[in-house]
Coordinates of C-alpha atoms in Angstrom, one line a residue:
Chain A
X6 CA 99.3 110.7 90.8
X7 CA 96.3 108.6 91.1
X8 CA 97.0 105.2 91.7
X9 CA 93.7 103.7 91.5
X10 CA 91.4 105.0 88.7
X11 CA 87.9 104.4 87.9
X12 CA 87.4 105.8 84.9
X13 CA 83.7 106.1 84.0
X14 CA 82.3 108.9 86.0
X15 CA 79.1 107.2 85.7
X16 CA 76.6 104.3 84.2
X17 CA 73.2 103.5 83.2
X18 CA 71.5 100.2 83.7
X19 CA 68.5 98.7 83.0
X20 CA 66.9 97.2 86.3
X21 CA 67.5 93.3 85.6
X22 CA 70.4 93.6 83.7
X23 CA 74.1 93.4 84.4
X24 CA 76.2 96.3 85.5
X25 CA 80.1 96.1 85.5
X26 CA 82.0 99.1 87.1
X27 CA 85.5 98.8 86.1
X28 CA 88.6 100.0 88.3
X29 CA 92.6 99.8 87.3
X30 CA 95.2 100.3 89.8
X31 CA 99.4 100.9 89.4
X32 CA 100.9 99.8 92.4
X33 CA 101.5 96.2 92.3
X34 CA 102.3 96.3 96.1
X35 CA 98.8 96.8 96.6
X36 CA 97.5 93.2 98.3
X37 CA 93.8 93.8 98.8
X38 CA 91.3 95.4 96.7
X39 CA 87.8 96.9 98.3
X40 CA 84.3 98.2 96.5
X41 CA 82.6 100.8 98.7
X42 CA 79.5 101.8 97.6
X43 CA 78.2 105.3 98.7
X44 CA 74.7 106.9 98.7
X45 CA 73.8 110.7 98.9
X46 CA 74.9 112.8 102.6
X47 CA 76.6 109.2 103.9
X48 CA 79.5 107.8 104.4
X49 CA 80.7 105.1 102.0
X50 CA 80.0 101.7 103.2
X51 CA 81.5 98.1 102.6
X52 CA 80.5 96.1 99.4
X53 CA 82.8 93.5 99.0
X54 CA 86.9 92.9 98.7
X55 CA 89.0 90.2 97.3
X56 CA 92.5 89.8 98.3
X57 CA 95.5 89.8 95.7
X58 CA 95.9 86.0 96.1
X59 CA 92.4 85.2 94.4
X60 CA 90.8 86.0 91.1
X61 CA 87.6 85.9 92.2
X62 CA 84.8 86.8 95.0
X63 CA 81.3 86.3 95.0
X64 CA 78.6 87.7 97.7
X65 CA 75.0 87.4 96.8
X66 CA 74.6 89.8 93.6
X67 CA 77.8 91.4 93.8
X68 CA 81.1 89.4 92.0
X69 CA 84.2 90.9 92.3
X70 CA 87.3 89.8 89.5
X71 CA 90.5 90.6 89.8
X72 CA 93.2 90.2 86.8
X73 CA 96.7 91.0 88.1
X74 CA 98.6 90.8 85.7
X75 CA 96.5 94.0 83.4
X76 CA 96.3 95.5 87.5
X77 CA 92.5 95.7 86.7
X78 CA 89.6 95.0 88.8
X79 CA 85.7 94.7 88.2
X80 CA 82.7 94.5 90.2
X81 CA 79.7 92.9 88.3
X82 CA 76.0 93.4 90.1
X83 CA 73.3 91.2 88.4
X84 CA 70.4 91.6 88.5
X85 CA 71.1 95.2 88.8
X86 CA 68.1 97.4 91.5
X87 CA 67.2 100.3 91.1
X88 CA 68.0 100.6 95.0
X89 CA 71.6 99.8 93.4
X90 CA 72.0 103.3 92.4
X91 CA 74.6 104.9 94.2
X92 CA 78.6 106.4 93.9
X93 CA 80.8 103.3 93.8
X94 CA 83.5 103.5 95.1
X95 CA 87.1 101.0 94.3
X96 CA 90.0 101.1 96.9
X97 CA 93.4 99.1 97.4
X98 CA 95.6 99.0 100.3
X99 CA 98.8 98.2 101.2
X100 CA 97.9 99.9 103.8
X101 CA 97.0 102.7 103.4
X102 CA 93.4 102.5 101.8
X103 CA 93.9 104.1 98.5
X104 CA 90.3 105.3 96.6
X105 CA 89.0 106.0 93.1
X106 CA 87.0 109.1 92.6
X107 CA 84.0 106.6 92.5
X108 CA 81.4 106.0 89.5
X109 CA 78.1 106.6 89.7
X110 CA 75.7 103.7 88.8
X111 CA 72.3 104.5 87.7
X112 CA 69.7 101.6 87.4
X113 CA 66.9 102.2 85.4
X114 CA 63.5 100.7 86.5
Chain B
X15 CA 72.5 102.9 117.2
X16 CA 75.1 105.1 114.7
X17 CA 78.3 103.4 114.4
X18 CA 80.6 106.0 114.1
X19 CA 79.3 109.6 114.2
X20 CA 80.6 113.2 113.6
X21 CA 79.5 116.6 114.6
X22 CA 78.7 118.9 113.0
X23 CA 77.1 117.4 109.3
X24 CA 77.3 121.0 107.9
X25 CA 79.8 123.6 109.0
X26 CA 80.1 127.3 107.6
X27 CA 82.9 129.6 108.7
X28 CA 84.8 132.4 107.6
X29 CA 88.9 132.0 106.5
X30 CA 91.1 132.2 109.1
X31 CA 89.0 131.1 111.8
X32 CA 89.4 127.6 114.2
X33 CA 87.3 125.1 113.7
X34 CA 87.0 121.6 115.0
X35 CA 85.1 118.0 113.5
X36 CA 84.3 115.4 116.4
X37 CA 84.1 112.0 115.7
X38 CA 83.2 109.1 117.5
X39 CA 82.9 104.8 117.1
X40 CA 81.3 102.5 119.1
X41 CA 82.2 99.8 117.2
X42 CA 85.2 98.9 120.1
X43 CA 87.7 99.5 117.2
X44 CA 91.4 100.5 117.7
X45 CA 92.1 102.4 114.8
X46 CA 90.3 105.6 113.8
X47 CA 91.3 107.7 110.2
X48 CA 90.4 110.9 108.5
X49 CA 89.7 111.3 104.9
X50 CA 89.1 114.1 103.1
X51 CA 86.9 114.0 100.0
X52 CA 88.0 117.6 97.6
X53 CA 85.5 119.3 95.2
X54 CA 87.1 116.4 92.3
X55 CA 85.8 113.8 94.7
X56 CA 88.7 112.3 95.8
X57 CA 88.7 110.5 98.6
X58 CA 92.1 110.8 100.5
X59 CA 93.5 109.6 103.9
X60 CA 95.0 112.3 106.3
X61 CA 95.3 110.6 109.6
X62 CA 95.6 107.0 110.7
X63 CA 95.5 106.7 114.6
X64 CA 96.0 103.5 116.2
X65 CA 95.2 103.1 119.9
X66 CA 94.9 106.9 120.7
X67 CA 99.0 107.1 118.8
X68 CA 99.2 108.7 115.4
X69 CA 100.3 106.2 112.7
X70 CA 100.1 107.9 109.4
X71 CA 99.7 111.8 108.5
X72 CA 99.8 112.1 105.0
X73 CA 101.2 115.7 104.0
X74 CA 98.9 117.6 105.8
X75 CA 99.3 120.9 106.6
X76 CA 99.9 121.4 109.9
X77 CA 97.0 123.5 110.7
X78 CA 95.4 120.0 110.6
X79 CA 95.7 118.5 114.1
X80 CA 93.7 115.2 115.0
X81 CA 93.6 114.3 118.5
X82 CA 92.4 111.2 120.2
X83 CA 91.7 111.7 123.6
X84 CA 91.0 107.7 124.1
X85 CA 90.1 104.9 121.6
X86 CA 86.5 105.7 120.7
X87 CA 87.4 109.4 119.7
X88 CA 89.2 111.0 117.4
X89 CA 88.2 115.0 116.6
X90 CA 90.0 116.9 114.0
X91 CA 91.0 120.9 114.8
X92 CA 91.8 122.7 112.0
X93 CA 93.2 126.6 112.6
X94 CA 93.3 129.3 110.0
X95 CA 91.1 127.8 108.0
X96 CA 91.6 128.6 104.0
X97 CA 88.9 128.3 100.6
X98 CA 90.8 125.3 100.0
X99 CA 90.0 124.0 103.3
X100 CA 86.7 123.6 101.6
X101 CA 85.4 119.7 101.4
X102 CA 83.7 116.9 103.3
X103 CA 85.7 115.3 106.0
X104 CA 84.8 111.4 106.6
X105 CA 86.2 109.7 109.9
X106 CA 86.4 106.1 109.5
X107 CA 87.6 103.0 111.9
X108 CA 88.7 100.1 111.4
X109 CA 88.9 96.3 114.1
X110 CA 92.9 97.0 113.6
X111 CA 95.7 98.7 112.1
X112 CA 96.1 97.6 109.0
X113 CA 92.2 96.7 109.1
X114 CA 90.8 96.8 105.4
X115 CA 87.5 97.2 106.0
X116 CA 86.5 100.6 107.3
X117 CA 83.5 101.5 108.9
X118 CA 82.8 105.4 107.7
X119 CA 80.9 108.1 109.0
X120 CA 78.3 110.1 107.5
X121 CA 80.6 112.9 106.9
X122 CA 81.1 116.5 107.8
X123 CA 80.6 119.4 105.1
X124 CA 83.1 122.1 105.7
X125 CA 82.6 125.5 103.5
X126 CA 85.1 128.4 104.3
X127 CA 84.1 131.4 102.9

């Protein structure tokens, strides 16, 4: 029963451009909504959040929208790095923090 | 200066044997978790611990047993270990209960053979 699902496994991105990594969740208890962003043999590590009471967050190249009424969530990196590339990861929380199984985002120099 | 580390990165043991994960923050946090990430790459909590006191233990089996001998530790034991036992482990922390943004280790590969 997943409750938050990413559902691209992965993406490819030309360096420069936009990438949007998509996330949906079902639990409308949840009240705050997390990217992670993972590389290779690490632990994941803290992109950016938004809390259920805003539509929007913005930090540098990373945007974060939320749309609560379709329970859906996006994190939009522009200009996309190739040092971007990496698992990312969505998570909610009520608490607990509940994860996506991640999408991997290629950016293509 | 690691923020929160485990030991060992890899580990390789045979079924049924005992096995523990240590973990460790020096981040001054009160809460410590465990996830466990499975072959499908799901990341999913097992143990929330708040102030060395165990707040959540999501349907693990109790071969599982995290204990938290003071704030900045919290080491997983796991007896008879099974294949399925098979997966990394990530400890986290967090400032508080309830925290939402967790500071992760770098993980612990478990394979039971």
């Amino acid at each position: 029963d997943q409750q938050v699902k990413q559902n691209s496994p992965s993406l490819s991105v030309q360096e420069g451009r936009i990438s949007i990594l998509n996330c949906d969740y079902t639990n409308s208890m949840f009240d705050y909504f997390l990217w992670y962003k993972k590389y290779p043999a690490e632990g994941p590590t803290f992109l950016i959040s938004i809390s259920s009471i805003k539509d929007k967050n913005e930090d540098g190249r990373f945007t974060v929208f939320l749309n609560k009424s379709a329970k859906h969530l996006s994190l939009h990196i522009v200009p996309s790095q190739p040092g971007d590339s990496a698992v990312y990861f969505c998570a909610a929380t009520g608490p607990p923090l509940v994860f996506g199984k991640g999408t991997r985002l290629s950016v293509i120099a | 200066d690691t923020a929160v580390s485990q030991t060992p990165k890899y580990l390789v043991t045979q079924m049924g044997n005992d096995k523990s994960i240590k973990c460790e923050q020096n981040l001054g946090h009160d809460t410590m978790y465990w996830y466990k990430q499975d072959s499908k790459k799901f990341l999913k909590i097992m143990f929330s611990y708040n102030n060395k006191e165990l707040i959540i233990n999501e349907t693990v089996p109790n071969r599982f047993s995290p204990k938290s001998p003071d704030k900045a530790h919290l080491n997983l034991h796991i007896n008879s270990l099974e294949l399925g036992d098979s997966a990394v482990y990530f400890c986290a922390s967090s400032p508080s209960l309830g925290g939402t943004e967790q500071f992760f280790g770098p993980g612990t590969r478990l394979t039971v053979l």
